[in-house]
PDB file of C-alpha atoms in Angstrom:
ATOM      1  CA  MET A   1     -51.458 172.989 -26.336  1.00 52.00           C
ATOM      2  CA  LYS A   2     -47.988 172.567 -24.932  1.00 49.00           C
ATOM      3  CA  LYS A   3     -49.348 173.160 -21.445  1.00 51.00           C
ATOM      4  CA  ASN A   4     -51.913 170.338 -21.756  1.00 60.00           C
ATOM      5  CA  THR A   5     -49.252 167.940 -23.043  1.00 64.00           C
ATOM      6  CA  SER A   6     -46.997 168.586 -20.022  1.00 64.00           C
ATOM      7  CA  THR A   7     -49.907 167.943 -17.649  1.00 67.00           C
ATOM      8  CA  ILE A   8     -50.735 164.602 -19.274  1.00 68.00           C
ATOM      9  CA  ILE A   9     -47.091 163.442 -19.139  1.00 70.00           C
ATOM     10  CA  ALA A  10     -46.817 164.311 -15.422  1.00 67.00           C
ATOM     11  CA  ALA A  11     -50.010 162.346 -14.677  1.00 67.00           C
ATOM     12  CA  LEU A  12     -48.704 159.327 -16.530  1.00 70.00           C
ATOM     13  CA  ILE A  13     -45.439 159.423 -14.593  1.00 70.00           C
ATOM     14  CA  GLY A  14     -47.313 159.581 -11.279  1.00 67.00           C
ATOM     15  CA  ALA A  15     -49.557 156.672 -12.230  1.00 66.00           C
ATOM     16  CA  PHE A  16     -46.565 154.601 -13.280  1.00 65.00           C
ATOM     17  CA  ALA A  17     -44.895 155.280  -9.921  1.00 67.00           C
ATOM     18  CA  VAL A  18     -48.024 154.076  -8.116  1.00 62.00           C
ATOM     19  CA  ILE A  19     -48.111 150.884 -10.190  1.00 68.00           C
ATOM     20  CA  ILE A  20     -44.435 150.191  -9.454  1.00 68.00           C
ATOM     21  CA  ALA A  21     -45.004 150.641  -5.705  1.00 62.00           C
ATOM     22  CA  GLY A  22     -47.978 148.273  -5.808  1.00 62.00           C
ATOM     23  CA  VAL A  23     -45.994 145.565  -7.562  1.00 57.00           C
ATOM     24  CA  ILE A  24     -43.170 145.846  -4.981  1.00 63.00           C
ATOM     25  CA  GLY A  25     -45.736 145.541  -2.170  1.00 60.00           C
ATOM     26  CA  LEU A  26     -47.243 142.414  -3.652  1.00 55.00           C
ATOM     27  CA  GLN A  27     -43.794 140.784  -3.936  1.00 57.00           C
ATOM     28  CA  GLY A  28     -43.119 141.480  -0.254  1.00 55.00           C
ATOM     29  CA  LYS A  29     -46.373 139.823   0.796  1.00 53.00           C
ATOM     30  CA  ASP A  30     -45.588 136.717  -1.308  1.00 54.00           C
ATOM     31  CA  LYS A  31     -42.203 136.341   0.433  1.00 53.00           C
ATOM     32  CA  GLY A  32     -43.898 136.616   3.827  1.00 52.00           C
ATOM     33  CA  ARG A  33     -46.345 133.839   2.939  1.00 53.00           C
ATOM     34  CA  GLN A  34     -43.509 131.549   1.811  1.00 53.00           C
ATOM     35  CA  ALA A  35     -41.590 132.090   5.054  1.00 47.00           C
ATOM     36  CA  SER A  36     -44.723 131.424   7.101  1.00 48.00           C
ATOM     37  CA  SER A  37     -45.438 128.201   5.199  1.00 48.00           C
ATOM     38  CA  LYS A  38     -41.845 126.972   5.802  1.00 45.00           C
ATOM     39  CA  THR A  39     -42.143 127.674   9.527  1.00 45.00           C
ATOM     40  CA  ASN A  40     -45.391 125.733   9.877  1.00 46.00           C
ATOM     41  CA  ILE A  41     -44.187 122.548   8.093  1.00 43.00           C
ATOM     42  CA  GLY A  42     -44.797 119.433  10.281  1.00 44.00           C
ATOM     43  CA  ILE A  43     -47.648 120.920  12.283  1.00 44.00           C
ATOM     44  CA  SER A  44     -50.360 118.327  12.991  1.00 44.00           C
ATOM     45  CA  ALA A  45     -53.514 118.399  10.942  1.00 44.00           C
ATOM     46  CA  ASN A  46     -55.426 118.580  14.210  1.00 47.00           C
ATOM     47  CA  SER A  47     -54.030 122.032  15.012  1.00 45.00           C
ATOM     48  CA  PRO A  48     -56.685 124.751  15.124  1.00 46.00           C
ATOM     49  CA  VAL A  49     -56.706 127.111  12.045  1.00 45.00           C
ATOM     50  CA  TYR A  50     -58.338 130.480  11.637  1.00 44.00           C
ATOM     51  CA  HIS A  51     -58.307 133.181   8.899  1.00 44.00           C
ATOM     52  CA  ALA A  52     -57.090 136.724   9.364  1.00 44.00           C
ATOM     53  CA  GLY A  53     -57.790 138.635   6.166  1.00 44.00           C
ATOM     54  CA  ARG A  54     -56.019 136.863   3.338  1.00 45.00           C
ATOM     55  CA  ASP A  55     -53.379 135.317   5.656  1.00 45.00           C
ATOM     56  CA  ILE A  56     -53.774 131.827   7.297  1.00 46.00           C
ATOM     57  CA  VAL A  57     -52.545 131.687  10.942  1.00 45.00           C
ATOM     58  CA  ILE A  58     -51.813 128.220  12.445  1.00 46.00           C
ATOM     59  CA  GLN A  59     -51.759 127.858  16.256  1.00 48.00           C
ATOM     60  CA  GLN A  60     -49.412 125.153  17.598  1.00 49.00           C
ATOM     61  CA  SER A  61     -50.636 123.057  20.601  1.00 52.00           C
ATOM     62  CA  THR A  62     -49.709 119.784  22.400  1.00 58.00           C
ATOM     63  CA  PRO A  63     -52.186 116.939  21.815  1.00 61.00           C
ATOM     64  CA  PRO A  64     -53.881 115.902  25.089  1.00 62.00           C
ATOM     65  CA  THR A  65     -52.667 112.588  26.592  1.00 68.00           C
ATOM     66  CA  LYS A  66     -54.827 109.854  28.103  1.00 64.00           C
ATOM     67  CA  ASP A  67     -53.363 110.508  31.569  1.00 68.00           C
ATOM     68  CA  ASN A  68     -54.157 114.243  31.417  1.00 69.00           C
ATOM     69  CA  ILE A  69     -57.721 113.531  30.280  1.00 68.00           C
ATOM     70  CA  GLU A  70     -58.242 111.075  33.184  1.00 71.00           C
ATOM     71  CA  LYS A  71     -56.885 113.594  35.710  1.00 70.00           C
ATOM     72  CA  LYS A  72     -59.103 116.395  34.351  1.00 70.00           C
ATOM     73  CA  ASN A  73     -62.174 114.147  34.385  1.00 71.00           C
ATOM     74  CA  TYR A  74     -61.406 113.042  37.972  1.00 69.00           C
ATOM     75  CA  ARG A  75     -61.017 116.622  39.171  1.00 70.00           C
ATOM     76  CA  LEU A  76     -64.189 117.702  37.332  1.00 69.00           C
ATOM     77  CA  ALA A  77     -66.130 114.909  39.086  1.00 66.00           C
ATOM     78  CA  LYS A  78     -64.778 116.076  42.463  1.00 64.00           C
ATOM     79  CA  VAL A  79     -65.800 119.660  41.754  1.00 58.00           C
ATOM     80  CA  GLN A  80     -69.272 118.618  40.658  1.00 64.00           C
ATOM     81  CA  SER A  81     -69.761 116.462  43.793  1.00 64.00           C
ATOM     82  CA  GLY A  82     -68.715 119.342  46.044  1.00 61.00           C
ATOM     83  CA  VAL A  83     -65.516 117.683  47.369  1.00 55.00           C
ATOM     84  CA  LEU A  84     -63.276 120.285  45.747  1.00 53.00           C
ATOM     85  CA  PRO A  85     -64.038 124.012  45.388  1.00 53.00           C
ATOM     86  CA  ASP A  86     -64.329 125.223  41.822  1.00 51.00           C
ATOM     87  CA  ASN A  87     -61.658 127.859  42.316  1.00 52.00           C
ATOM     88  CA  GLU A  88     -58.969 125.466  43.683  1.00 48.00           C
ATOM     89  CA  THR A  89     -56.021 125.694  41.315  1.00 46.00           C
ATOM     90  CA  ASP A  90     -52.989 124.578  43.339  1.00 44.00           C
ATOM     91  CA  ARG A  91     -54.226 121.148  44.431  1.00 47.00           C
ATOM     92  CA  GLU A  92     -52.284 118.136  43.116  1.00 46.00           C
ATOM     93  CA  THR A  93     -54.643 115.651  41.484  1.00 46.00           C
ATOM     94  CA  VAL A  94     -54.120 112.054  42.615  1.00 45.00           C
ATOM     95  CA  GLU A  95     -55.619 108.978  40.974  1.00 47.00           C
ATOM     96  CA  PRO A  96     -58.125 107.268  43.293  1.00 48.00           C
ATOM     97  CA  ASP A  97     -56.587 103.772  42.962  1.00 48.00           C
ATOM     98  CA  ARG A  98     -53.174 105.068  44.066  1.00 47.00           C
ATOM     99  CA  LYS A  99     -54.377 107.081  47.023  1.00 47.00           C
ATOM    100  CA  LYS A 100     -53.671 105.428  50.349  1.00 47.00           C
ATOM    101  CA  GLN A 101     -56.343 105.742  52.998  1.00 50.00           C
ATOM    102  CA  ARG A 102     -55.255 106.201  56.616  1.00 53.00           C
ATOM    103  CA  VAL A 103     -57.723 105.264  59.317  1.00 51.00           C
ATOM    104  CA  LYS A 104     -57.184 106.586  62.816  1.00 52.00           C
ATOM    105  CA  PRO A 105     -57.925 104.168  65.684  1.00 54.00           C
ATOM    106  CA  LEU A 106     -61.158 104.890  67.532  1.00 52.00           C
ATOM    107  CA  SER A 107     -59.495 104.655  70.935  1.00 53.00           C
ATOM    108  CA  GLY A 108     -57.034 107.384  70.142  1.00 55.00           C
ATOM    109  CA  LYS A 109     -54.139 105.085  71.039  1.00 55.00           C
ATOM    110  CA  LYS A 110     -51.428 104.172  68.559  1.00 57.00           C
ATOM    111  CA  GLU A 111     -51.964 100.639  67.293  1.00 60.00           C
ATOM    112  CA  LYS A 112     -49.047  98.269  67.171  1.00 61.00           C
ATOM    113  CA  PRO A 113     -48.096  97.065  63.683  1.00 61.00           C
ATOM    114  CA  VAL A 114     -48.829  93.468  62.767  1.00 61.00           C
ATOM    115  CA  ASP A 115     -47.711  91.244  59.932  1.00 62.00           C
ATOM    116  CA  ASP A 116     -49.915  89.526  57.364  1.00 62.00           C
ATOM    117  CA  ARG A 117     -50.696  86.759  59.887  1.00 63.00           C
ATOM    118  CA  GLY A 118     -51.776  89.146  62.623  1.00 65.00           C
ATOM    119  CA  ARG A 119     -48.617  88.672  64.668  1.00 65.00           C
ATOM    120  CA  GLN A 120     -46.713  91.548  66.205  1.00 64.00           C
ATOM    121  CA  PRO A 121     -43.088  91.718  65.067  1.00 60.00           C
ATOM    122  CA  GLN A 122     -40.535  90.992  67.747  1.00 60.00           C
ATOM    123  CA  PRO A 123     -37.885  93.652  68.429  1.00 56.00           C
ATOM    124  CA  LEU A 124     -34.392  92.820  67.274  1.00 51.00           C
ATOM    125  CA  ASP A 125     -31.862  92.047  69.957  1.00 49.00           C
ATOM    126  CA  MET A 126     -29.059  94.432  69.114  1.00 49.00           C
ATOM    127  CA  GLY A 127     -26.924  93.317  72.038  1.00 51.00           C
ATOM    128  CA  LEU A 128     -23.913  91.159  71.352  1.00 48.00           C
ATOM    129  CA  ARG A 129     -24.462  87.798  72.993  1.00 49.00           C
ATOM    130  CA  PRO A 130     -21.339  85.836  73.851  1.00 52.00           C
ATOM    131  CA  GLN A 131     -20.930  82.896  71.524  1.00 50.00           C
ATOM    132  CA  ILE A 132     -20.551  79.681  73.466  1.00 55.00           C
ATOM    133  CA  ASP A 133     -17.751  77.554  72.083  1.00 83.00           C
ATOM    134  CA  GLU A 134     -18.595  74.070  73.291  1.00 88.00           C
ATOM    135  CA  LYS A 135     -15.420  72.542  71.881  1.00 88.00           C
ATOM    136  CA  GLY A 136     -13.253  75.199  73.478  1.00 92.00           C
ATOM    137  CA  LYS A 137     -15.028  74.739  76.788  1.00 94.00           C
ATOM    138  CA  ARG A 138     -14.530  70.980  76.579  1.00 94.00           C
ATOM    139  CA  LEU A 139     -10.845  71.444  75.787  1.00 95.00           C
ATOM    140  CA  GLN A 140     -10.265  73.712  78.773  1.00 95.00           C
ATOM    141  CA  GLU A 141     -12.060  71.247  81.019  1.00 96.00           C
ATOM    142  CA  PHE A 142      -9.830  68.426  79.775  1.00 97.00           C
ATOM    143  CA  LYS A 143      -6.684  70.501  80.360  1.00 96.00           C
ATOM    144  CA  SER A 144      -7.716  71.112  83.964  1.00 96.00           C
ATOM    145  CA  LEU A 145      -7.582  67.344  84.588  1.00 96.00           C
ATOM    146  CA  ILE A 146      -3.999  66.862  83.354  1.00 96.00           C
ATOM    147  CA  ASN A 147      -1.146  66.419  85.813  1.00 95.00           C
ATOM    148  CA  ASP A 148       1.837  68.303  84.368  1.00 90.00           C
ATOM    149  CA  SER A 149       4.261  67.064  87.024  1.00 90.00           C
ATOM    150  CA  VAL A 150       4.270  63.320  86.335  1.00 91.00           C
ATOM    151  CA  TYR A 151       7.483  61.464  87.045  1.00 89.00           C
ATOM    152  CA  VAL A 152       9.276  60.338  83.875  1.00 92.00           C
ATOM    153  CA  GLN A 153      12.246  57.963  83.963  1.00 91.00           C
ATOM    154  CA  ARG A 154      14.975  57.968  81.356  1.00 90.00           C
ATOM    155  CA  GLY A 155      15.923  54.676  79.783  1.00 89.00           C
ATOM    156  CA  LYS A 156      12.499  53.146  80.441  1.00 90.00           C
ATOM    157  CA  SER A 157       9.198  53.059  78.640  1.00 91.00           C
ATOM    158  CA  ASN A 158       6.958  55.571  80.392  1.00 94.00           C
ATOM    159  CA  VAL A 159       3.409  54.210  80.284  1.00 94.00           C
ATOM    160  CA  ALA A 160       0.319  55.992  81.609  1.00 95.00           C
ATOM    161  CA  LEU A 161      -2.341  53.497  82.756  1.00 95.00           C
ATOM    162  CA  VAL A 162      -6.015  54.322  83.433  1.00 96.00           C
ATOM    163  CA  ILE A 163      -8.400  51.481  84.301  1.00 95.00           C
ATOM    164  CA  GLU A 164     -12.167  51.572  84.648  1.00 96.00           C
ATOM    165  CA  ALA A 165     -13.580  48.982  87.062  1.00 95.00           C
ATOM    166  CA  LYS A 166     -16.197  48.847  89.797  1.00 93.00           C
ATOM    167  CA  ASN A 167     -15.110  48.256  93.388  1.00 92.00           C
ATOM    168  CA  THR A 168     -16.027  45.086  95.231  1.00 89.00           C
ATOM    169  CA  GLU A 169     -18.713  44.977  97.908  1.00 86.00           C
ATOM    170  CA  GLY A 170     -15.902  45.067 100.449  1.00 85.00           C
ATOM    171  CA  GLY A 171     -14.542  48.327  98.937  1.00 87.00           C
ATOM    172  CA  VAL A 172     -11.472  46.853  97.203  1.00 89.00           C
ATOM    173  CA  SER A 173     -10.375  48.761  94.072  1.00 92.00           C
ATOM    174  CA  PRO A 174      -9.381  46.429  91.201  1.00 92.00           C
ATOM    175  CA  GLU A 175      -7.644  49.369  89.555  1.00 91.00           C
ATOM    176  CA  SER A 176      -5.261  49.833  92.474  1.00 89.00           C
ATOM    177  CA  LEU A 177      -4.618  46.086  92.685  1.00 89.00           C
ATOM    178  CA  LEU A 178      -3.748  45.914  89.011  1.00 89.00           C
ATOM    179  CA  HIS A 179      -1.410  48.893  89.189  1.00 86.00           C
ATOM    180  CA  ASN A 180       0.469  47.429  92.135  1.00 84.00           C
ATOM    181  CA  ARG A 181       0.986  44.045  90.449  1.00 84.00           C
ATOM    182  CA  PHE A 182       2.248  45.088  87.046  1.00 81.00           C
ATOM    183  CA  LYS A 183       5.770  43.778  86.707  1.00 70.00           C
ATOM    184  CA  ALA A 184       7.986  45.109  83.975  1.00 69.00           C
ATOM    185  CA  GLU A 185      11.677  45.726  84.306  1.00 73.00           C
ATOM    186  CA  ASN A 186      11.846  48.167  81.419  1.00 78.00           C
ATOM    187  CA  ALA A 187       8.605  50.111  82.058  1.00 88.00           C
ATOM    188  CA  ASN A 188       7.686  53.027  84.306  1.00 91.00           C
ATOM    189  CA  ILE A 189       3.944  52.789  85.138  1.00 92.00           C
ATOM    190  CA  ILE A 190       2.292  56.192  85.636  1.00 93.00           C
ATOM    191  CA  ASP A 191      -1.100  56.086  87.335  1.00 91.00           C
ATOM    192  CA  ASN A 192      -1.666  59.816  87.964  1.00 94.00           C
ATOM    193  CA  LEU A 193      -1.596  61.390  84.501  1.00 96.00           C
ATOM    194  CA  PHE A 194      -5.216  62.517  84.979  1.00 97.00           C
ATOM    195  CA  LYS A 195      -7.478  63.277  87.881  1.00 95.00           C
ATOM    196  CA  LYS A 196      -9.141  59.905  87.661  1.00 93.00           C
ATOM    197  CA  ALA A 197     -12.603  60.532  89.071  1.00 95.00           C
ATOM    198  CA  PRO A 198     -13.609  63.526  86.891  1.00 96.00           C
ATOM    199  CA  PHE A 199     -11.710  62.050  83.930  1.00 97.00           C
ATOM    200  CA  LYS A 200     -14.142  59.140  84.023  1.00 96.00           C
ATOM    201  CA  SER A 201     -17.306  60.821  85.294  1.00 96.00           C
ATOM    202  CA  LYS A 202     -17.179  63.634  82.708  1.00 96.00           C
ATOM    203  CA  GLY A 203     -16.943  61.131  79.858  1.00 96.00           C
ATOM    204  CA  PHE A 204     -13.341  61.694  78.752  1.00 97.00           C
ATOM    205  CA  PHE A 205     -12.390  58.070  79.317  1.00 97.00           C
ATOM    206  CA  GLU A 206     -15.215  56.757  77.134  1.00 97.00           C
ATOM    207  CA  GLU A 207     -14.663  59.440  74.491  1.00 96.00           C
ATOM    208  CA  ILE A 208     -11.002  58.535  73.995  1.00 97.00           C
ATOM    209  CA  TYR A 209     -11.595  54.796  74.349  1.00 97.00           C
ATOM    210  CA  ASP A 210     -14.200  54.994  71.566  1.00 96.00           C
ATOM    211  CA  GLY A 211     -11.627  56.544  69.224  1.00 93.00           C
ATOM    212  CA  ASN A 212     -12.067  60.314  69.548  1.00 95.00           C
ATOM    213  CA  THR A 213      -8.469  61.282  70.323  1.00 95.00           C
ATOM    214  CA  GLU A 214      -8.659  64.932  69.266  1.00 95.00           C
ATOM    215  CA  LEU A 215      -8.141  66.140  72.856  1.00 96.00           C
ATOM    216  CA  LEU A 216      -4.963  64.075  73.192  1.00 96.00           C
ATOM    217  CA  ARG A 217      -3.517  65.680  70.053  1.00 94.00           C
ATOM    218  CA  GLN A 218      -4.581  69.213  70.945  1.00 95.00           C
ATOM    219  CA  THR A 219      -3.024  69.130  74.423  1.00 95.00           C
ATOM    220  CA  TYR A 220       0.155  67.135  73.582  1.00 94.00           C
ATOM    221  CA  VAL A 221      -0.425  65.393  76.910  1.00 95.00           C
ATOM    222  CA  LEU A 222       1.482  62.306  75.745  1.00 95.00           C
ATOM    223  CA  SER A 223       4.436  64.136  74.198  1.00 93.00           C
ATOM    224  CA  LYS A 224       6.747  63.223  77.120  1.00 92.00           C
ATOM    225  CA  LEU A 225       5.429  59.676  77.429  1.00 95.00           C
ATOM    226  CA  ASP A 226       5.696  56.596  75.272  1.00 94.00           C
ATOM    227  CA  LYS A 227       2.106  55.400  75.442  1.00 95.00           C
ATOM    228  CA  LEU A 228      -1.250  55.578  77.176  1.00 97.00           C
ATOM    229  CA  ILE A 229      -3.236  52.446  78.062  1.00 96.00           C
ATOM    230  CA  LEU A 230      -6.966  52.691  78.735  1.00 97.00           C
ATOM    231  CA  GLY A 231      -8.357  49.428  80.125  1.00 96.00           C
ATOM    232  CA  LYS A 232     -11.776  48.110  81.135  1.00 97.00           C
ATOM    233  CA  LEU A 233     -11.807  45.447  83.825  1.00 96.00           C
ATOM    234  CA  ASN A 234     -14.887  43.265  84.231  1.00 96.00           C
ATOM    235  CA  TYR A 235     -15.199  40.382  86.687  1.00 95.00           C
ATOM    236  CA  SER A 236     -17.779  38.067  88.192  1.00 94.00           C
ATOM    237  CA  CYS A 237     -17.332  35.892  91.292  1.00 92.00           C
ATOM    238  CA  GLN A 238     -19.279  32.828  92.448  1.00 90.00           C
ATOM    239  CA  ARG A 239     -18.983  30.183  95.151  1.00 86.00           C
ATOM    240  CA  GLY A 240     -18.255  26.560  94.378  1.00 75.00           C
ATOM    241  CA  VAL A 241     -21.053  23.972  94.500  1.00 67.00           C
ATOM    242  CA  ALA A 242     -19.597  20.495  94.061  1.00 65.00           C
ATOM    243  CA  ILE A 243     -16.148  20.320  95.696  1.00 66.00           C
ATOM    244  CA  ASP A 244     -15.885  23.141  98.237  1.00 71.00           C
ATOM    245  CA  LYS A 245     -18.795  25.429  98.963  1.00 76.00           C
ATOM    246  CA  ASP A 246     -16.507  27.923 100.731  1.00 82.00           C
ATOM    247  CA  LEU A 247     -14.260  28.385  97.679  1.00 90.00           C
ATOM    248  CA  VAL A 248     -14.887  31.504  95.536  1.00 92.00           C
ATOM    249  CA  SER A 249     -13.642  31.899  91.992  1.00 92.00           C
ATOM    250  CA  CYS A 250     -13.519  35.109  89.970  1.00 94.00           C
ATOM    251  CA  ASP A 251     -13.550  35.220  86.200  1.00 96.00           C
ATOM    252  CA  ILE A 252     -11.688  38.323  85.010  1.00 96.00           C
ATOM    253  CA  ARG A 253     -11.710  39.917  81.586  1.00 97.00           C
ATOM    254  CA  PHE A 254      -9.386  42.801  80.821  1.00 97.00           C
ATOM    255  CA  SER A 255      -9.915  44.728  77.536  1.00 97.00           C
ATOM    256  CA  TYR A 256      -7.570  47.597  76.698  1.00 97.00           C
ATOM    257  CA  LYS A 257      -6.443  50.006  73.974  1.00 97.00           C
ATOM    258  CA  VAL A 258      -2.973  51.488  73.493  1.00 97.00           C
ATOM    259  CA  PHE A 259      -2.349  55.075  72.245  1.00 97.00           C
ATOM    260  CA  ASP A 260       1.064  56.335  71.148  1.00 95.00           C
ATOM    261  CA  LYS A 261       2.648  59.695  72.064  1.00 93.00           C
ATOM    262  CA  ASN A 262       0.872  61.367  69.129  1.00 93.00           C
ATOM    263  CA  GLY A 263      -2.523  60.301  70.461  1.00 94.00           C
ATOM    264  CA  ASP A 264      -3.208  57.670  67.808  1.00 94.00           C
ATOM    265  CA  ALA A 265      -4.712  54.289  68.724  1.00 95.00           C
ATOM    266  CA  VAL A 266      -2.114  51.689  67.744  1.00 95.00           C
ATOM    267  CA  ARG A 267      -3.329  48.482  69.375  1.00 95.00           C
ATOM    268  CA  SER A 268      -6.240  46.838  71.198  1.00 96.00           C
ATOM    269  CA  ASP A 269      -6.441  43.508  72.999  1.00 96.00           C
ATOM    270  CA  SER A 270      -8.439  41.449  75.493  1.00 96.00           C
ATOM    271  CA  ILE A 271      -7.197  38.838  78.004  1.00 96.00           C
ATOM    272  CA  ASN A 272      -8.855  36.562  80.566  1.00 96.00           C
ATOM    273  CA  ALA A 273      -7.845  35.059  83.925  1.00 96.00           C
ATOM    274  CA  VAL A 274      -9.486  33.119  86.802  1.00 95.00           C
ATOM    275  CA  GLY A 275      -8.648  33.699  90.440  1.00 94.00           C
ATOM    276  CA  PRO A 276      -9.557  31.388  93.380  1.00 93.00           C
ATOM    277  CA  GLY A 277     -10.063  32.455  97.007  1.00 93.00           C
ATOM    278  CA  PHE A 278     -12.164  32.029 100.116  1.00 91.00           C
ATOM    279  CA  SER A 279     -13.731  35.438  99.621  1.00 91.00           C
ATOM    280  CA  GLU A 280     -14.626  37.628  96.690  1.00 91.00           C
ATOM    281  CA  ASP A 281     -11.852  40.125  97.448  1.00 92.00           C
ATOM    282  CA  ALA A 282      -9.248  37.378  97.837  1.00 93.00           C
ATOM    283  CA  ALA A 283     -10.323  35.645  94.658  1.00 94.00           C
ATOM    284  CA  LEU A 284     -10.201  38.912  92.685  1.00 94.00           C
ATOM    285  CA  GLU A 285      -6.775  39.827  94.017  1.00 93.00           C
ATOM    286  CA  ARG A 286      -5.388  36.375  93.149  1.00 94.00           C
ATOM    287  CA  GLY A 287      -6.912  36.560  89.667  1.00 95.00           C
ATOM    288  CA  LEU A 288      -5.284  39.953  88.986  1.00 94.00           C
ATOM    289  CA  GLU A 289      -1.982  38.615  90.220  1.00 93.00           C
ATOM    290  CA  ILE A 290      -2.182  35.731  87.745  1.00 94.00           C
ATOM    291  CA  LEU A 291      -3.172  38.133  84.960  1.00 94.00           C
ATOM    292  CA  THR A 292      -0.191  40.457  85.492  1.00 92.00           C
ATOM    293  CA  GLU A 293       2.297  37.580  85.885  1.00 91.00           C
ATOM    294  CA  LYS A 294       1.236  36.035  82.615  1.00 92.00           C
ATOM    295  CA  TYR A 295       0.394  39.089  80.523  1.00 93.00           C
ATOM    296  CA  SER A 296       2.395  42.105  81.731  1.00 90.00           C
ATOM    297  CA  ASP A 297       4.867  41.951  78.863  1.00 88.00           C
ATOM    298  CA  ARG A 298       2.039  41.472  76.387  1.00 91.00           C
ATOM    299  CA  ILE A 299       0.161  44.483  77.725  1.00 91.00           C
ATOM    300  CA  LEU A 300       3.177  46.802  78.044  1.00 88.00           C
ATOM    301  CA  LYS A 301       5.060  45.757  74.913  1.00 82.00           C
ATOM    302  CA  ASN A 302       6.031  48.397  72.397  1.00 66.00           C
TER     303      ASN A 302
END
């Protein structure tokens, strides 16, 4: 009897140990499920799910984008049409609307590029071309006409005189006649400040007479003088009709402008005279003599 009781107690203890072990195992599985559920929080509902026994396994994957779908469809169409081999895996897929087509010329020669109007672009001139300074060139030309060794007298008014006038048919120069007949006790007349012919022919006379005195200021050509007079002499001669048909008279008009030593125009004037003579040259010479006798002080005054 005692032996059967001991056997029953031992069996009960063994069964109790098995029950305890089973309970501990179930608790461990519950903890594993809780950890798995915490890890999978936030996974999209579109993720694929499958069952493994009593456990639920969730596979994480990236949702396909529109661009990836278009690339896969494009490549699949190429494979189906025979353009791409089915086993090509390293080829970079390019969208058809972004692929640039290059056409080789039929002649085998390299075609020259053209713009949108069909014109060939001109090559750039990388050489340095000398820049032409027209004002500087004009200034140097003016300087070359200046006489730096003019005679200046102390105690007198040093006046440079340049006159524009046409010569007579006999070759007489009204400019020379006028220079020789100027009478002024307190003035020194300078007639060689410039080389007269190129000074007139190259337009410097007209330029300064019209008021553009920039060259005078830039060169300081009048710094040693008191003034510059630019004059225009016009004349017309005709023979008499009523009293003496051999008598010639010349009507003279002398217009002039005065510039001070700074190159500024300070005065302008115009005077008239009539000269008689038995020839055109004689009548002109007498008319200039009358003009200088009457108007020298007026012309040369300060």
